[in-house]
Amino acid sequence: MPENQYACQCSCGETTFSVQGSPLLRCYCHCTICQEFNQAAFADISIYMAKNVVLPSPESLEYKAYRPPPAVQRGKCKSCGSPAVESLQIPLLAKLIIIPSNNLHQDCVIDPALHMFYHSRVSDIDDGLAKFNGYWKSQAAFGHKLIVSLLSGRASPK
Ligand SMILES: [Zn+2]
Ligand SMILES: [Zn+2]
C-alpha cells in the first residue's frame, strides 16, 4: 500500500476500504437520521475528501438516500448491517466521504471537534466540546470547520 494509506473496515470486517492520511474533521452528529442509521444516540463521524478514500466494492454495501438535500448516500455493510461509508456531494465545493470513526484504522483517528444537531440529542453530553443547535447553525459550524481544515492542511494523527 502507498505511504500514508490506512486499511479500514466495518465492524464485522467484511467491508474493507482504505483512506489516505487523517480526516479533515471528526465530529459527533445528533441528527435523527444519524440516530436511525447508526442505531445509536449520535454518530461519531470522520470526514475525508473523496479523492483520499478508496471505497469498498459496491457489492458489499447497501446504499440508501435518507433525505435530500443534502444528498447523502449512506452505505451499510450487507453482512453486519452496520454503517460503512457515506458520500456527500457539496455542490461546487467538494465530494466528501463520511466514515464512522470506529471503522477507521486507529492510527488515523483524530480528536473530535464539535457536536452538531445537538438540539435533537437523546441525552446531554458533558465533554467540553462546542455544541451547535439547529439545522443552519449546525451546517454552518460543520462547513466552517471543514473549510478551515481544507485550507490549513489536514490535522495530524494523534
Ligand atoms: Zn460488516
Ligand atoms: Zn447526522
XYZ file of N, CA, C and O and ligand atoms in Angstrom:
634
model
N 0.839 -1.206 0.000
C 0.000 0.000 0.000
C 0.871 1.253 0.000
O 1.931 1.250 0.628
N 0.447 2.333 -0.664
C 1.246 3.569 -0.675
C 1.420 4.112 0.737
O 0.632 3.792 1.628
N 2.429 4.956 0.877
C 2.681 5.564 2.182
C 1.457 6.362 2.622
O 0.749 6.936 1.789
N 1.219 6.401 3.925
C 0.133 7.218 4.440
C -1.252 6.641 4.154
O -2.263 7.311 4.304
N -1.304 5.416 3.668
C -2.572 4.776 3.327
C -2.928 3.824 4.460
O -2.079 3.060 4.917
N -4.170 3.903 4.940
C -4.565 3.089 6.082
C -5.708 2.153 5.704
O -6.700 2.580 5.095
N -5.577 0.900 6.072
C -6.636 -0.074 5.821
C -7.734 0.090 6.872
O -7.453 0.200 8.061
N -8.988 0.126 6.416
C -10.128 0.332 7.307
C -11.178 -0.736 7.030
O -11.162 -1.369 5.977
N -12.087 -0.918 7.976
C -13.122 -1.929 7.785
C -14.345 -1.643 8.652
O -14.280 -0.894 9.617
N -15.465 -2.281 8.280
C -16.678 -2.171 9.086
C -16.520 -3.036 10.329
O -15.513 -3.727 10.494
N -17.549 -3.048 11.180
C -17.381 -3.750 12.451
C -17.229 -5.259 12.289
O -16.596 -5.902 13.119
N -17.782 -5.861 11.213
C -17.612 -7.315 11.056
C -16.378 -7.664 10.221
O -15.956 -8.805 10.183
N -15.824 -6.677 9.510
C -14.615 -6.918 8.733
C -14.857 -7.351 7.293
O -13.914 -7.490 6.517
N -16.130 -7.534 6.894
C -16.440 -7.958 5.519
C -16.257 -6.812 4.528
O -15.901 -7.033 3.380
N -16.565 -5.604 4.977
C -16.438 -4.440 4.108
C -15.113 -3.755 4.393
O -14.877 -3.291 5.499
N -14.241 -3.726 3.386
C -12.935 -3.126 3.592
C -12.726 -1.972 2.619
O -13.259 -1.975 1.503
N -11.983 -0.999 3.053
C -11.659 0.150 2.215
C -10.391 0.768 2.781
O -9.866 0.294 3.788
N -9.887 1.809 2.125
C -8.692 2.436 2.685
C -8.772 3.948 2.553
O -9.511 4.480 1.710
N -8.041 4.633 3.407
C -8.015 6.089 3.396
C -6.568 6.556 3.353
O -5.658 5.833 3.761
N -6.404 7.776 2.843
C -5.067 8.366 2.808
C -4.984 9.471 3.853
O -5.797 10.404 3.846
N -4.039 9.348 4.762
C -3.857 10.366 5.793
C -4.971 10.357 6.826
O -5.753 9.418 6.917
N -5.037 11.454 7.599
C -6.067 11.556 8.620
C -7.229 12.381 8.079
O -7.088 13.086 7.085
N -8.401 12.306 8.741
C -9.575 13.020 8.214
C -9.453 14.535 8.343
O -8.641 15.046 9.115
N -10.279 15.241 7.583
C -10.339 16.700 7.673
C -10.975 17.125 8.985
O -10.661 18.165 9.539
N -11.883 16.299 9.445
C -12.694 16.694 10.587
C -13.323 15.451 11.195
O -13.687 14.518 10.482
N -13.385 15.448 12.536
C -14.163 14.410 13.208
C -15.181 15.115 14.094
O -14.838 16.085 14.780
N -16.417 14.691 14.042
C -17.423 15.337 14.877
C -18.509 14.343 15.255
O -18.565 13.230 14.745
N -19.359 14.795 16.179
C -20.499 13.993 16.607
C -21.763 14.608 16.031
O -22.001 15.802 16.196
N -22.563 13.796 15.365
C -23.820 14.305 14.808
C -24.992 13.659 15.535
O -25.094 12.439 15.603
N -25.879 14.527 16.058
C -27.036 14.063 16.823
C -28.317 14.130 16.007
O -29.405 14.079 16.575
N -28.229 14.282 14.669
C -29.466 14.406 13.890
C -30.218 13.081 13.914
O -29.639 12.016 14.135
N -31.527 13.152 13.671
C -32.364 11.958 13.803
C -32.026 10.913 12.734
O -32.198 9.723 12.955
N -31.544 11.386 11.576
C -31.172 10.432 10.524
C -29.942 9.623 10.963
O -29.898 8.406 10.794
N -28.968 10.320 11.534
C -27.788 9.602 12.038
C -28.173 8.646 13.161
O -27.637 7.539 13.253
N -29.105 9.068 13.993
C -29.551 8.184 15.077
C -30.139 6.897 14.496
O -29.816 5.789 14.928
N -31.000 7.069 13.474
C -31.638 5.901 12.867
C -30.617 5.040 12.123
O -30.597 3.812 12.250
N -29.761 5.717 11.339
C -28.793 4.992 10.519
C -27.797 4.212 11.377
O -27.405 3.094 11.046
N -27.396 4.805 12.501
C -26.393 4.174 13.368
C -26.998 3.347 14.491
O -26.260 2.674 15.206
N -28.325 3.446 14.662
C -28.964 2.783 15.800
C -28.250 3.148 17.093
O -27.922 2.294 17.924
N -28.007 4.454 17.229
C -27.255 4.961 18.380
C -27.758 6.358 18.704
O -28.470 6.977 17.912
N -27.367 6.865 19.865
C -27.815 8.189 20.295
C -27.242 9.285 19.394
O -27.851 10.323 19.176
N -26.052 9.048 18.846
C -25.444 10.007 17.920
C -24.392 9.271 17.105
O -24.008 8.145 17.433
N -23.937 9.935 16.032
C -22.914 9.335 15.172
C -21.562 9.977 15.442
O -21.473 11.194 15.584
N -20.538 9.168 15.531
C -19.159 9.639 15.635
C -18.558 9.481 14.244
O -18.266 8.370 13.807
N -18.424 10.607 13.528
C -18.045 10.522 12.116
C -16.759 11.278 11.801
O -16.452 12.293 12.424
N -16.026 10.770 10.835
C -14.816 11.416 10.339
C -15.015 11.712 8.860
O -15.585 10.909 8.133
N -14.528 12.879 8.437
C -14.798 13.358 7.082
C -13.506 13.382 6.261
O -12.503 13.955 6.692
N -13.580 12.811 5.070
C -12.457 12.830 4.133
C -12.899 13.424 2.801
O -14.068 13.319 2.428
N -11.940 13.992 2.067
C -12.182 14.302 0.666
C -12.312 12.966 -0.064
O -11.560 12.023 0.216
N -13.236 12.903 -1.033
C -13.475 11.640 -1.732
C -12.203 11.112 -2.395
O -11.983 9.903 -2.457
N -11.354 12.018 -2.869
C -10.150 11.565 -3.573
C -9.166 10.844 -2.651
O -8.261 10.176 -3.110
N -9.352 10.990 -1.347
C -8.450 10.337 -0.396
C -9.002 9.029 0.160
O -8.468 8.491 1.129
N -10.092 8.554 -0.434
C -10.685 7.309 0.044
C -10.827 6.329 -1.116
O -11.313 6.695 -2.187
N -10.371 5.105 -0.906
C -10.648 4.028 -1.854
C -11.849 3.278 -1.294
O -11.758 2.609 -0.264
N -13.002 3.457 -1.930
C -14.265 2.943 -1.388
C -14.338 1.420 -1.418
O -13.654 0.775 -2.217
N -15.187 0.856 -0.568
C -15.411 -0.595 -0.600
C -16.034 -0.981 -1.939
O -16.627 -0.143 -2.614
N -15.940 -2.239 -2.295
C -16.589 -2.684 -3.523
C -18.097 -2.531 -3.347
O -18.639 -2.825 -2.280
N -18.791 -2.038 -4.396
C -20.221 -1.734 -4.279
C -21.057 -2.950 -3.858
O -22.087 -2.792 -3.208
N -20.600 -4.156 -4.221
C -21.389 -5.353 -3.886
C -21.486 -5.585 -2.386
O -22.409 -6.249 -1.918
N -20.520 -5.067 -1.610
C -20.545 -5.335 -0.182
C -21.473 -4.378 0.562
O -21.717 -4.535 1.743
N -21.998 -3.379 -0.158
C -22.782 -2.343 0.509
C -24.217 -2.269 0.019
O -24.531 -2.635 -1.103
N -25.045 -1.746 0.899
C -26.421 -1.434 0.557
C -26.575 0.074 0.763
O -26.425 0.553 1.887
N -26.833 0.805 -0.322
C -26.906 2.260 -0.213
C -28.338 2.735 -0.079
O -29.257 2.167 -0.666
N -28.490 3.786 0.692
C -29.809 4.369 0.841
C -29.669 5.876 1.013
O -28.838 6.335 1.783
N -30.477 6.637 0.276
C -30.508 8.085 0.475
C -31.661 8.383 1.418
O -32.801 8.045 1.130
N -31.365 8.963 2.538
C -32.397 9.159 3.555
C -33.263 10.385 3.316
O -34.458 10.332 3.432
N -32.643 11.495 2.980
C -33.436 12.703 2.825
C -32.644 13.747 2.060
O -31.711 14.317 2.598
N -32.990 14.032 0.813
C -32.293 15.110 0.107
C -32.977 16.438 0.396
O -34.192 16.432 0.607
N -32.317 17.620 0.273
C -30.872 17.711 0.317
C -30.374 17.825 1.762
O -31.202 18.098 2.616
N -29.127 17.732 2.095
C -28.057 17.412 1.157
C -28.114 15.942 0.771
O -28.598 15.117 1.542
N -27.649 15.658 -0.405
C -27.782 14.313 -0.940
C -26.715 13.396 -0.350
O -25.675 13.177 -0.936
N -27.003 12.902 0.822
C -26.073 11.967 1.455
C -26.475 10.547 1.073
O -27.619 10.152 1.257
N -25.548 9.811 0.502
C -25.766 8.399 0.213
C -25.145 7.614 1.352
O -23.959 7.738 1.597
N -25.951 6.825 2.042
C -25.445 6.133 3.223
C -25.344 4.637 2.942
O -26.331 3.999 2.614
N -24.143 4.112 3.084
C -23.916 2.708 2.770
C -23.723 1.863 4.019
O -22.884 2.169 4.857
N -24.539 0.812 4.113
C -24.374 -0.145 5.206
C -23.763 -1.427 4.674
O -24.042 -1.835 3.549
N -22.958 -2.072 5.510
C -22.393 -3.369 5.149
C -23.513 -4.392 5.044
O -24.379 -4.463 5.910
N -23.511 -5.176 3.965
C -24.563 -6.181 3.789
C -24.461 -7.311 4.801
O -25.447 -7.954 5.120
N -23.254 -7.562 5.299
C -23.084 -8.669 6.239
C -23.536 -8.316 7.651
O -24.316 -9.032 8.252
N -23.020 -7.216 8.193
C -23.332 -6.903 9.592
C -24.397 -5.828 9.729
O -24.892 -5.586 10.825
N -24.750 -5.148 8.614
C -25.789 -4.126 8.677
C -25.370 -2.852 9.365
O -26.188 -1.978 9.618
N -24.071 -2.735 9.669
C -23.627 -1.506 10.331
C -23.138 -0.504 9.283
O -22.722 -0.883 8.193
N -23.196 0.789 9.617
C -22.764 1.819 8.676
C -21.305 1.622 8.271
O -20.456 1.364 9.122
N -21.024 1.734 6.972
C -19.652 1.554 6.493
C -19.089 2.872 5.994
O -18.103 3.372 6.528
N -19.714 3.453 4.972
C -19.295 4.755 4.450
C -20.523 5.519 3.977
O -21.541 4.928 3.627
N -20.405 6.842 3.947
C -21.452 7.686 3.404
C -20.792 8.683 2.475
O -19.702 9.161 2.763
N -21.447 8.994 1.350
C -20.860 10.008 0.483
C -21.784 11.208 0.395
O -23.002 11.096 0.410
N -21.166 12.365 0.308
C -21.886 13.633 0.346
C -21.291 14.563 -0.691
O -20.096 14.863 -0.655
N -22.119 15.011 -1.643
C -21.655 15.952 -2.652
C -22.077 17.353 -2.231
O -23.265 17.618 -2.091
N -21.097 18.223 -1.995
C -21.419 19.617 -1.717
C -21.273 20.359 -3.038
O -20.179 20.441 -3.578
N -22.380 20.876 -3.587
C -22.328 21.477 -4.922
C -21.237 22.532 -5.023
O -21.090 23.360 -4.126
N -20.476 22.481 -6.091
C -19.413 23.430 -6.417
C -18.226 23.380 -5.459
O -17.254 24.087 -5.637
N -18.285 22.577 -4.433
C -17.181 22.587 -3.476
C -16.406 21.276 -3.504
O -15.250 21.231 -3.892
N -17.040 20.218 -3.100
C -16.254 19.006 -2.953
C -17.161 17.802 -2.808
O -18.323 17.914 -2.417
N -16.612 16.665 -3.134
C -17.271 15.420 -2.784
C -16.573 14.876 -1.548
O -15.350 14.767 -1.521
N -17.371 14.584 -0.547
C -16.824 14.147 0.729
C -17.265 12.727 1.044
O -18.328 12.290 0.611
N -16.449 12.043 1.801
C -16.812 10.729 2.299
C -16.869 10.797 3.822
O -15.943 11.288 4.463
N -17.979 10.340 4.359
C -18.181 10.327 5.809
C -17.998 8.895 6.285
O -18.630 7.978 5.758
N -17.141 8.724 7.270
C -16.824 7.377 7.750
C -17.051 7.319 9.261
O -16.561 8.180 9.991
N -17.815 6.329 9.742
C -17.926 6.172 11.190
C -16.508 6.019 11.770
O -15.729 5.196 11.279
N -16.192 6.819 12.803
C -14.810 6.856 13.291
C -14.309 5.493 13.751
O -13.124 5.201 13.660
N -15.223 4.637 14.227
C -14.738 3.326 14.692
C -14.454 2.349 13.542
O -13.993 1.242 13.776
N -14.727 2.786 12.281
C -14.321 1.973 11.132
C -12.909 2.323 10.666
O -12.345 1.619 9.833
N -12.376 3.430 11.178
C -11.049 3.869 10.734
C -9.951 3.063 11.402
O -10.104 2.596 12.531
N -8.843 2.962 10.709
C -7.639 2.428 11.331
C -7.278 3.358 12.488
O -7.319 4.583 12.350
N -6.925 2.792 13.633
C -6.736 3.643 14.826
C -5.633 4.680 14.663
O -5.641 5.713 15.315
N -4.685 4.442 13.752
C -3.582 5.383 13.569
C -3.992 6.671 12.863
O -3.223 7.624 12.826
N -5.164 6.714 12.250
C -5.555 7.960 11.567
C -6.747 8.634 12.237
O -7.292 9.600 11.712
N -7.137 8.165 13.409
C -8.243 8.808 14.133
C -7.749 10.104 14.776
O -6.664 10.139 15.350
N -8.536 11.174 14.625
C -8.171 12.457 15.251
C -9.183 12.800 16.354
O -10.218 12.140 16.483
N -8.872 13.847 17.136
C -9.794 14.268 18.195
C -11.055 14.877 17.585
O -10.978 15.594 16.596
N -12.214 14.635 18.196
C -13.449 15.251 17.699
C -13.433 16.761 17.922
O -12.824 17.249 18.878
N -14.100 17.497 17.014
C -14.065 18.963 17.081
C -15.347 19.558 17.658
O -15.309 20.611 18.284
N -16.480 18.935 17.435
C -17.740 19.569 17.830
C -18.894 18.558 17.820
O -18.768 17.459 17.281
N -20.004 19.005 18.416
C -21.269 18.279 18.320
C -22.195 19.112 17.438
O -22.299 20.321 17.623
N -22.889 18.479 16.495
C -23.871 19.241 15.718
C -25.240 18.566 15.775
O -25.357 17.408 16.161
N -26.272 19.348 15.412
C -27.671 18.917 15.566
C -27.937 18.484 17.016
O -28.689 17.558 17.279
N -27.289 19.229 17.926
C -27.353 18.888 19.346
C -28.769 19.038 19.895
O -29.120 18.428 20.896
N -29.601 19.855 19.217
C -30.987 20.048 19.680
C -31.788 18.754 19.629
O -32.763 18.605 20.344
N -31.380 17.807 18.763
C -32.145 16.549 18.708
C -31.443 15.421 19.466
O -31.698 14.249 19.225
N -30.587 15.808 20.411
C -29.849 14.808 21.194
C -30.787 13.938 22.034
O -31.852 14.374 22.459
N -30.328 12.718 22.258
C -31.045 11.790 23.126
C -30.753 12.127 24.584
O -31.636 12.078 25.433
N -29.480 12.487 24.857
C -29.137 12.905 26.218
C -28.004 13.913 26.170
O -27.283 14.007 25.168
N -27.853 14.659 27.246
C -26.804 15.670 27.322
C -25.427 15.017 27.365
O -25.255 13.945 27.941
N -24.456 15.686 26.746
C -23.081 15.198 26.749
C -22.228 16.261 27.443
O -22.275 17.424 27.062
N -21.470 15.833 28.439
C -20.653 16.789 29.184
C -19.184 16.546 28.849
O -18.480 15.866 29.578
N -18.729 17.078 27.703
C -17.356 16.791 27.285
C -16.543 18.030 26.929
O -15.422 17.925 26.454
N -17.095 19.216 27.144
C -16.321 20.428 26.889
C -16.177 20.815 25.426
O -15.593 21.845 25.108
N -16.703 20.008 24.501
C -16.629 20.364 23.082
C -17.735 21.361 22.742
O -18.769 21.413 23.418
N -17.503 22.139 21.662
C -18.523 23.079 21.195
C -19.757 22.314 20.736
O -19.637 21.240 20.131
N -20.951 22.853 21.038
C -22.203 22.202 20.663
C -23.071 23.161 19.862
O -23.230 24.318 20.251
N -23.603 22.681 18.744
C -24.386 23.538 17.863
C -25.791 22.992 17.700
O -25.980 21.812 17.404
N -26.762 23.873 17.918
C -28.173 23.509 17.805
C -28.749 24.061 16.515
O -28.303 25.092 16.021
N -29.740 23.410 15.987
C -30.454 23.918 14.827
C -29.779 23.524 13.525
O -28.576 23.324 13.469
N -30.591 23.416 12.478
C -30.097 22.946 11.184
C -29.026 23.863 10.613
O -27.924 23.429 10.292
N -29.342 25.156 10.488
C -28.418 26.061 9.809
C -27.160 26.309 10.620
O -26.060 26.370 10.075
N -27.305 26.460 11.930
C -26.117 26.665 12.771
C -25.206 25.438 12.731
O -23.986 25.559 12.705
N -25.819 24.264 12.718
C -25.028 23.032 12.663
C -24.299 22.924 11.336
O -23.109 22.616 11.279
N -25.046 23.196 10.230
C -24.428 23.135 8.899
C -23.290 24.146 8.792
O -22.242 23.862 8.221
N -23.509 25.344 9.341
C -22.509 26.402 9.237
C -21.250 26.037 10.026
O -20.131 26.226 9.546
N -21.435 25.509 11.231
C -20.283 25.140 12.053
C -19.489 24.020 11.391
O -18.257 24.041 11.341
N -20.205 23.051 10.853
C -19.589 21.927 10.156
C -18.811 22.438 8.938
O -17.634 22.116 8.754
N -19.461 23.273 8.128
C -18.832 23.802 6.920
C -17.610 24.643 7.241
O -16.583 24.553 6.575
N -17.731 25.448 8.290
C -16.618 26.319 8.671
C -15.398 25.496 9.079
O -14.289 25.728 8.599
N -15.616 24.523 9.955
C -14.513 23.659 10.411
C -13.860 22.944 9.229
O -12.648 22.791 9.152
N -14.711 22.501 8.318
C -14.222 21.762 7.164
C -13.340 22.640 6.284
O -12.266 22.229 5.848
N -13.801 23.870 6.049
C -13.052 24.775 5.179
C -11.731 25.174 5.837
O -10.684 25.205 5.192
N -11.769 25.451 7.150
C -10.532 25.774 7.872
C -9.532 24.633 7.730
O -8.348 24.827 7.463
N -10.039 23.425 7.882
C -9.177 22.251 7.791
C -8.628 22.066 6.370
O -7.467 21.740 6.170
N -9.489 22.312 5.366
C -9.059 22.201 3.974
C -7.955 23.213 3.668
O -6.990 22.900 2.977
N -8.113 24.423 4.192
C -7.153 25.481 3.888
C -5.838 25.306 4.637
O -4.787 25.704 4.160
N -5.910 24.730 5.833
C -4.714 24.653 6.653
C -3.965 23.325 6.476
O -2.967 23.085 7.119
N -4.459 22.490 5.605
C -3.895 21.157 5.503
C -4.536 20.314 6.568
O -5.204 20.826 7.458
N -4.362 19.011 6.477
C -5.112 18.181 7.396
C -4.470 18.122 8.778
O -3.281 18.310 8.937
N -5.304 17.849 9.729
C -4.827 17.658 11.094
C -3.925 16.429 11.122
O -4.123 15.493 10.347
N -2.963 16.439 11.976
C -2.087 15.269 12.032
C -2.670 14.227 12.964
O -3.393 14.558 13.913
N -2.378 12.966 12.708
C -2.897 11.907 13.567
C -2.380 12.060 14.994
O -1.347 12.680 15.207
N -3.115 11.515 15.929
C -2.720 11.573 17.339
C -1.389 10.856 17.559
O -1.185 9.815 16.966
Zn -19.759 -5.604 8.170
Zn -26.417 13.456 11.276
